[in-house]
Amino acid sequence: MKVRMLLFAVLRDIVGADEREIEVADGVRAIDLWNDLRATHPRIAPYERPPFTAVNQDYVKPETVLHDGDEVAFIPPVSGG
Amino acid sequence: MTFLTDDPIDQQALIDAVLRRSDGALALFAGVVRDHHAGKAVESIFYECWRPMAEKEMAKIAAEVAAAYPDAAIAFVHRLGLLHVGEASIVIACASPHREEAFSACREVIERVKKTVPIWKREKGPDGEEWVGWQGQ
């Protein structure tokens, strides 16, 4: 199945992409995609968990299981206001 | 209403949106770009946002704070893009028959916006630019 991963701000700059379509196995969790990012990007590696995770524009726990067509967003620490 | 703007915030429009003849109190809060952060000089801040999610979160905050303070009328706008020292990044207007609700609602809105709305700032100073909040830049 396929999911879409969105990255913003500092995460987008580190990874060098704001959006990726990824082919994943059934049962994959958001945190599994995060761990793939940690493995390939030393500046993400220290973060055992993403600061925020959203699936289809709702904040969720990173252990959330993804489904075909889901849009998963990894959100750096927010600093609005 | 929309909670995001790319232009300077129209404070009077927010006041006009909330103030009723029955109100005796108007609390206004503005978050402003300051010239320093964590011991470093700041010249400007670039605000980036995930718009659909931010609009959704801000609408949720508006609804929940309005429910918690039923006598208060609430309006707020966050500005995006490049802002310089002294410019307002967010303005919140809360009107109420009495001051207590107006102050409390206003405080509640800013605290919640800072916690959950997907907006990020990149500060620029004499030494370069840096996203705020990421460990191990």
PDB file of C-alpha atoms in Angstrom:
ATOM      1  CA  MET A   1       0.000   0.000   0.000  1.00  0.00           C
ATOM      2  CA  LYS A   2       0.968   3.645  -0.370  1.00  0.00           C
ATOM      3  CA  VAL A   3       1.032   6.499   2.115  1.00  0.00           C
ATOM      4  CA  ARG A   4       2.022  10.128   1.755  1.00  0.00           C
ATOM      5  CA  MET A   5       4.472  11.636   4.244  1.00  0.00           C
ATOM      6  CA  LEU A   6       4.519  15.389   4.860  1.00  0.00           C
ATOM      7  CA  LEU A   7       7.450  17.242   6.413  1.00  0.00           C
ATOM      8  CA  PHE A   8       7.550  20.836   7.548  1.00  0.00           C
ATOM      9  CA  ALA A   9       9.985  23.562   8.561  1.00  0.00           C
ATOM     10  CA  VAL A  10      13.222  22.198  10.044  1.00  0.00           C
ATOM     11  CA  LEU A  11      12.301  18.598   9.177  1.00  0.00           C
ATOM     12  CA  ARG A  12      11.732  19.503   5.541  1.00  0.00           C
ATOM     13  CA  ASP A  13      15.081  21.287   5.473  1.00  0.00           C
ATOM     14  CA  ILE A  14      16.908  18.326   7.022  1.00  0.00           C
ATOM     15  CA  VAL A  15      15.335  15.726   4.725  1.00  0.00           C
ATOM     16  CA  GLY A  16      15.333  17.960   1.654  1.00  0.00           C
ATOM     17  CA  ALA A  17      11.726  17.199   0.685  1.00  0.00           C
ATOM     18  CA  ASP A  18       8.349  18.448   1.859  1.00  0.00           C
ATOM     19  CA  GLU A  19       6.413  15.443   0.667  1.00  0.00           C
ATOM     20  CA  ARG A  20       7.113  11.811  -0.153  1.00  0.00           C
ATOM     21  CA  GLU A  21       4.963   9.019  -1.439  1.00  0.00           C
ATOM     22  CA  ILE A  22       6.107   5.797   0.191  1.00  0.00           C
ATOM     23  CA  GLU A  23       5.296   2.166  -0.534  1.00  0.00           C
ATOM     24  CA  VAL A  24       4.827   0.437   2.830  1.00  0.00           C
ATOM     25  CA  ALA A  25       3.828  -2.965   4.182  1.00  0.00           C
ATOM     26  CA  ASP A  26       0.416  -3.560   5.734  1.00  0.00           C
ATOM     27  CA  GLY A  27       0.425  -2.838   9.458  1.00  0.00           C
ATOM     28  CA  VAL A  28       3.127  -0.178   9.279  1.00  0.00           C
ATOM     29  CA  ARG A  29       2.913   2.456  12.019  1.00  0.00           C
ATOM     30  CA  ALA A  30       3.746   6.157  11.810  1.00  0.00           C
ATOM     31  CA  ILE A  31       6.657   5.605  14.206  1.00  0.00           C
ATOM     32  CA  ASP A  32       8.161   3.061  11.784  1.00  0.00           C
ATOM     33  CA  LEU A  33       8.428   5.757   9.106  1.00  0.00           C
ATOM     34  CA  TRP A  34       9.905   8.109  11.708  1.00  0.00           C
ATOM     35  CA  ASN A  35      12.527   5.526  12.611  1.00  0.00           C
ATOM     36  CA  ASP A  36      13.468   5.229   8.928  1.00  0.00           C
ATOM     37  CA  LEU A  37      14.086   8.989   8.919  1.00  0.00           C
ATOM     38  CA  ARG A  38      16.168   8.713  12.095  1.00  0.00           C
ATOM     39  CA  ALA A  39      18.293   6.005  10.546  1.00  0.00           C
ATOM     40  CA  THR A  40      19.215   8.147   7.559  1.00  0.00           C
ATOM     41  CA  HIS A  41      19.394  11.626   9.106  1.00  0.00           C
ATOM     42  CA  PRO A  42      21.748  12.208  12.075  1.00  0.00           C
ATOM     43  CA  ARG A  43      19.961  15.441  13.016  1.00  0.00           C
ATOM     44  CA  ILE A  44      16.699  13.519  13.474  1.00  0.00           C
ATOM     45  CA  ALA A  45      18.299  10.507  15.166  1.00  0.00           C
ATOM     46  CA  PRO A  46      18.235  12.009  18.703  1.00  0.00           C
ATOM     47  CA  TYR A  47      14.421  12.221  18.574  1.00  0.00           C
ATOM     48  CA  GLU A  48      13.085   8.822  19.632  1.00  0.00           C
ATOM     49  CA  ARG A  49       9.581  10.095  18.968  1.00  0.00           C
ATOM     50  CA  PRO A  50       8.357  12.789  16.585  1.00  0.00           C
ATOM     51  CA  PRO A  51       7.406  15.987  18.435  1.00  0.00           C
ATOM     52  CA  PHE A  52       3.899  15.733  16.885  1.00  0.00           C
ATOM     53  CA  THR A  53       2.331  13.256  14.485  1.00  0.00           C
ATOM     54  CA  ALA A  54      -0.819  13.874  12.449  1.00  0.00           C
ATOM     55  CA  VAL A  55      -2.663  11.382  10.286  1.00  0.00           C
ATOM     56  CA  ASN A  56      -5.165  12.868   7.845  1.00  0.00           C
ATOM     57  CA  GLN A  57      -4.924  16.175   9.722  1.00  0.00           C
ATOM     58  CA  ASP A  58      -5.655  14.823  13.184  1.00  0.00           C
ATOM     59  CA  TYR A  59      -3.043  14.634  15.917  1.00  0.00           C
ATOM     60  CA  VAL A  60      -2.434  10.986  16.799  1.00  0.00           C
ATOM     61  CA  LYS A  61       0.006   8.837  18.742  1.00  0.00           C
ATOM     62  CA  PRO A  62       3.009   7.809  16.640  1.00  0.00           C
ATOM     63  CA  GLU A  63       2.109   4.146  17.214  1.00  0.00           C
ATOM     64  CA  THR A  64      -0.973   4.652  15.031  1.00  0.00           C
ATOM     65  CA  VAL A  65      -1.233   2.030  12.286  1.00  0.00           C
ATOM     66  CA  LEU A  66      -1.409   3.521   8.790  1.00  0.00           C
ATOM     67  CA  HIS A  67      -3.794   2.578   6.012  1.00  0.00           C
ATOM     68  CA  ASP A  68      -3.596   2.809   2.253  1.00  0.00           C
ATOM     69  CA  GLY A  69      -3.826   6.432   1.115  1.00  0.00           C
ATOM     70  CA  ASP A  70      -3.173   7.916   4.557  1.00  0.00           C
ATOM     71  CA  GLU A  71      -1.385  11.233   4.817  1.00  0.00           C
ATOM     72  CA  VAL A  72       1.035  11.186   7.732  1.00  0.00           C
ATOM     73  CA  ALA A  73       2.648  14.424   8.852  1.00  0.00           C
ATOM     74  CA  PHE A  74       5.668  14.747  11.131  1.00  0.00           C
ATOM     75  CA  ILE A  75       5.581  18.084  12.844  1.00  0.00           C
ATOM     76  CA  PRO A  76       8.573  19.774  14.486  1.00  0.00           C
ATOM     77  CA  PRO A  77       8.137  21.576  17.809  1.00  0.00           C
ATOM     78  CA  VAL A  78       5.565  24.292  17.149  1.00  0.00           C
ATOM     79  CA  SER A  79       6.546  27.895  17.865  1.00  0.00           C
ATOM     80  CA  GLY A  80       3.614  30.073  16.898  1.00  0.00           C
ATOM     81  CA  GLY A  81       2.324  33.001  18.891  1.00  0.00           C
TER      82      GLY A  81
ATOM     83  CA  MET B   1     -13.457  33.284   9.561  1.00  0.00           C
ATOM     84  CA  THR B   2      -9.856  32.675   8.678  1.00  0.00           C
ATOM     85  CA  PHE B   3      -7.270  32.654  11.421  1.00  0.00           C
ATOM     86  CA  LEU B   4      -4.233  33.244   9.220  1.00  0.00           C
ATOM     87  CA  THR B   5      -3.021  36.231   7.245  1.00  0.00           C
ATOM     88  CA  ASP B   6      -0.003  37.157   5.147  1.00  0.00           C
ATOM     89  CA  ASP B   7      -0.547  40.860   5.823  1.00  0.00           C
ATOM     90  CA  PRO B   8      -0.129  43.116   8.854  1.00  0.00           C
ATOM     91  CA  ILE B   9      -2.876  42.290  11.352  1.00  0.00           C
ATOM     92  CA  ASP B  10      -5.850  44.642  11.386  1.00  0.00           C
ATOM     93  CA  GLN B  11      -6.362  45.049  15.119  1.00  0.00           C
ATOM     94  CA  GLN B  12      -9.417  47.271  14.739  1.00  0.00           C
ATOM     95  CA  ALA B  13     -11.164  44.650  12.596  1.00  0.00           C
ATOM     96  CA  LEU B  14     -10.717  42.120  15.414  1.00  0.00           C
ATOM     97  CA  ILE B  15     -12.121  44.576  17.954  1.00  0.00           C
ATOM     98  CA  ASP B  16     -15.090  45.331  15.676  1.00  0.00           C
ATOM     99  CA  ALA B  17     -15.702  41.588  15.294  1.00  0.00           C
ATOM    100  CA  VAL B  18     -16.071  40.975  19.038  1.00  0.00           C
ATOM    101  CA  LEU B  19     -17.268  44.136  20.783  1.00  0.00           C
ATOM    102  CA  ARG B  20     -20.992  44.260  21.584  1.00  0.00           C
ATOM    103  CA  ARG B  21     -23.049  46.937  23.318  1.00  0.00           C
ATOM    104  CA  SER B  22     -23.382  44.616  26.303  1.00  0.00           C
ATOM    105  CA  ASP B  23     -19.612  44.343  26.796  1.00  0.00           C
ATOM    106  CA  GLY B  24     -17.858  46.242  29.539  1.00  0.00           C
ATOM    107  CA  ALA B  25     -14.427  44.735  28.956  1.00  0.00           C
ATOM    108  CA  LEU B  26     -12.140  44.254  25.984  1.00  0.00           C
ATOM    109  CA  ALA B  27      -8.875  42.335  26.393  1.00  0.00           C
ATOM    110  CA  LEU B  28      -6.349  42.581  23.587  1.00  0.00           C
ATOM    111  CA  PHE B  29      -3.206  40.512  23.386  1.00  0.00           C
ATOM    112  CA  ALA B  30      -0.488  40.912  20.780  1.00  0.00           C
ATOM    113  CA  GLY B  31       2.523  38.642  20.369  1.00  0.00           C
ATOM    114  CA  VAL B  32       5.325  40.810  19.019  1.00  0.00           C
ATOM    115  CA  VAL B  33       8.702  40.060  17.428  1.00  0.00           C
ATOM    116  CA  ARG B  34      11.391  41.026  19.956  1.00  0.00           C
ATOM    117  CA  ASP B  35      15.027  41.811  19.308  1.00  0.00           C
ATOM    118  CA  HIS B  36      16.498  38.857  21.208  1.00  0.00           C
ATOM    119  CA  HIS B  37      15.978  35.174  21.982  1.00  0.00           C
ATOM    120  CA  ALA B  38      18.031  32.886  24.185  1.00  0.00           C
ATOM    121  CA  GLY B  39      20.807  35.423  24.475  1.00  0.00           C
ATOM    122  CA  LYS B  40      21.040  36.081  20.730  1.00  0.00           C
ATOM    123  CA  ALA B  41      20.100  39.168  18.747  1.00  0.00           C
ATOM    124  CA  VAL B  42      17.056  38.775  16.488  1.00  0.00           C
ATOM    125  CA  GLU B  43      16.433  40.963  13.433  1.00  0.00           C
ATOM    126  CA  SER B  44      13.423  39.213  11.935  1.00  0.00           C
ATOM    127  CA  ILE B  45      11.350  36.046  12.163  1.00  0.00           C
ATOM    128  CA  PHE B  46       9.934  34.020   9.312  1.00  0.00           C
ATOM    129  CA  TYR B  47       6.693  32.252  10.256  1.00  0.00           C
ATOM    130  CA  GLU B  48       5.815  29.106   8.346  1.00  0.00           C
ATOM    131  CA  CYS B  49       2.583  27.205   8.717  1.00  0.00           C
ATOM    132  CA  TRP B  50       0.723  24.076   7.673  1.00  0.00           C
ATOM    133  CA  ARG B  51      -2.360  26.024   6.705  1.00  0.00           C
ATOM    134  CA  PRO B  52      -5.211  23.469   6.639  1.00  0.00           C
ATOM    135  CA  MET B  53      -4.160  21.892   9.929  1.00  0.00           C
ATOM    136  CA  ALA B  54      -3.483  25.271  11.552  1.00  0.00           C
ATOM    137  CA  GLU B  55      -6.892  26.628  10.504  1.00  0.00           C
ATOM    138  CA  LYS B  56      -8.490  23.494  11.889  1.00  0.00           C
ATOM    139  CA  GLU B  57      -6.627  23.680  15.212  1.00  0.00           C
ATOM    140  CA  MET B  58      -7.349  27.387  15.606  1.00  0.00           C
ATOM    141  CA  ALA B  59     -11.057  26.859  14.893  1.00  0.00           C
ATOM    142  CA  LYS B  60     -11.054  24.135  17.540  1.00  0.00           C
ATOM    143  CA  ILE B  61      -9.370  26.452  20.049  1.00  0.00           C
ATOM    144  CA  ALA B  62     -11.869  29.234  19.269  1.00  0.00           C
ATOM    145  CA  ALA B  63     -14.817  26.877  19.767  1.00  0.00           C
ATOM    146  CA  GLU B  64     -13.494  25.310  22.960  1.00  0.00           C
ATOM    147  CA  VAL B  65     -12.486  28.590  24.589  1.00  0.00           C
ATOM    148  CA  ALA B  66     -15.851  30.104  23.621  1.00  0.00           C
ATOM    149  CA  ALA B  67     -17.575  27.127  25.259  1.00  0.00           C
ATOM    150  CA  ALA B  68     -15.487  27.546  28.416  1.00  0.00           C
ATOM    151  CA  TYR B  69     -16.247  31.295  28.579  1.00  0.00           C
ATOM    152  CA  PRO B  70     -19.785  31.569  27.213  1.00  0.00           C
ATOM    153  CA  ASP B  71     -20.087  35.306  27.873  1.00  0.00           C
ATOM    154  CA  ALA B  72     -16.930  36.128  25.934  1.00  0.00           C
ATOM    155  CA  ALA B  73     -16.672  36.922  22.234  1.00  0.00           C
ATOM    156  CA  ILE B  74     -13.330  35.850  20.777  1.00  0.00           C
ATOM    157  CA  ALA B  75     -11.405  36.632  17.605  1.00  0.00           C
ATOM    158  CA  PHE B  76      -7.752  36.083  16.737  1.00  0.00           C
ATOM    159  CA  VAL B  77      -5.413  36.080  13.765  1.00  0.00           C
ATOM    160  CA  HIS B  78      -1.861  34.826  13.310  1.00  0.00           C
ATOM    161  CA  ARG B  79       0.359  36.446  10.730  1.00  0.00           C
ATOM    162  CA  LEU B  80       2.717  34.422   8.495  1.00  0.00           C
ATOM    163  CA  GLY B  81       5.804  35.243   6.458  1.00  0.00           C
ATOM    164  CA  LEU B  82       8.624  37.647   7.261  1.00  0.00           C
ATOM    165  CA  LEU B  83       8.131  39.877  10.300  1.00  0.00           C
ATOM    166  CA  HIS B  84      10.545  42.414  11.752  1.00  0.00           C
ATOM    167  CA  VAL B  85      11.161  43.505  15.332  1.00  0.00           C
ATOM    168  CA  GLY B  86       8.127  45.298  16.737  1.00  0.00           C
ATOM    169  CA  GLU B  87       5.581  43.714  14.399  1.00  0.00           C
ATOM    170  CA  ALA B  88       2.686  41.664  15.771  1.00  0.00           C
ATOM    171  CA  SER B  89       2.654  37.964  14.883  1.00  0.00           C
ATOM    172  CA  ILE B  90      -0.653  37.285  16.621  1.00  0.00           C
ATOM    173  CA  VAL B  91      -3.464  39.470  17.914  1.00  0.00           C
ATOM    174  CA  ILE B  92      -6.265  38.157  20.098  1.00  0.00           C
ATOM    175  CA  ALA B  93      -9.354  40.169  20.994  1.00  0.00           C
ATOM    176  CA  CYS B  94     -11.783  39.023  23.682  1.00  0.00           C
ATOM    177  CA  ALA B  95     -14.802  41.034  24.753  1.00  0.00           C
ATOM    178  CA  SER B  96     -17.054  40.253  27.679  1.00  0.00           C
ATOM    179  CA  PRO B  97     -19.547  42.002  29.957  1.00  0.00           C
ATOM    180  CA  HIS B  98     -16.909  41.834  32.728  1.00  0.00           C
ATOM    181  CA  ARG B  99     -13.113  41.879  32.679  1.00  0.00           C
ATOM    182  CA  GLU B 100     -12.448  38.509  34.289  1.00  0.00           C
ATOM    183  CA  GLU B 101     -13.799  36.450  31.404  1.00  0.00           C
ATOM    184  CA  ALA B 102     -12.171  38.684  28.800  1.00  0.00           C
ATOM    185  CA  PHE B 103      -8.718  38.342  30.394  1.00  0.00           C
ATOM    186  CA  SER B 104      -9.088  34.600  31.015  1.00  0.00           C
ATOM    187  CA  ALA B 105     -10.333  33.770  27.531  1.00  0.00           C
ATOM    188  CA  CYS B 106      -7.546  35.823  25.972  1.00  0.00           C
ATOM    189  CA  ARG B 107      -4.896  34.054  28.061  1.00  0.00           C
ATOM    190  CA  GLU B 108      -6.356  30.651  27.272  1.00  0.00           C
ATOM    191  CA  VAL B 109      -6.261  31.311  23.525  1.00  0.00           C
ATOM    192  CA  ILE B 110      -2.594  32.318  23.429  1.00  0.00           C
ATOM    193  CA  GLU B 111      -1.474  29.433  25.660  1.00  0.00           C
ATOM    194  CA  ARG B 112      -3.274  26.915  23.467  1.00  0.00           C
ATOM    195  CA  VAL B 113      -2.088  28.428  20.180  1.00  0.00           C
ATOM    196  CA  LYS B 114       1.510  28.145  21.367  1.00  0.00           C
ATOM    197  CA  LYS B 115       1.037  24.493  22.287  1.00  0.00           C
ATOM    198  CA  THR B 116      -0.689  22.862  19.325  1.00  0.00           C
ATOM    199  CA  VAL B 117      -1.014  25.036  16.216  1.00  0.00           C
ATOM    200  CA  PRO B 118       1.428  23.927  13.489  1.00  0.00           C
ATOM    201  CA  ILE B 119       3.278  27.192  12.997  1.00  0.00           C
ATOM    202  CA  TRP B 120       7.079  27.401  13.098  1.00  0.00           C
ATOM    203  CA  LYS B 121       9.450  30.289  13.322  1.00  0.00           C
ATOM    204  CA  ARG B 122      12.883  30.728  11.837  1.00  0.00           C
ATOM    205  CA  GLU B 123      14.790  33.491  13.544  1.00  0.00           C
ATOM    206  CA  LYS B 124      17.309  35.622  11.723  1.00  0.00           C
ATOM    207  CA  GLY B 125      20.092  37.480  13.498  1.00  0.00           C
ATOM    208  CA  PRO B 126      23.589  38.748  12.756  1.00  0.00           C
ATOM    209  CA  ASP B 127      24.932  35.169  13.020  1.00  0.00           C
ATOM    210  CA  GLY B 128      22.488  33.569  10.581  1.00  0.00           C
ATOM    211  CA  GLU B 129      19.124  31.842  10.603  1.00  0.00           C
ATOM    212  CA  GLU B 130      17.805  29.063  12.821  1.00  0.00           C
ATOM    213  CA  TRP B 131      14.521  27.192  13.305  1.00  0.00           C
ATOM    214  CA  VAL B 132      13.348  27.631  16.878  1.00  0.00           C
ATOM    215  CA  GLY B 133      12.888  24.587  19.091  1.00  0.00           C
ATOM    216  CA  TRP B 134      14.887  21.897  17.298  1.00  0.00           C
ATOM    217  CA  GLN B 135      17.584  20.324  19.467  1.00  0.00           C
ATOM    218  CA  GLY B 136      20.989  19.773  17.925  1.00  0.00           C
ATOM    219  CA  GLN B 137      20.858  22.330  15.112  1.00  0.00           C
TER     220      GLN B 137
END
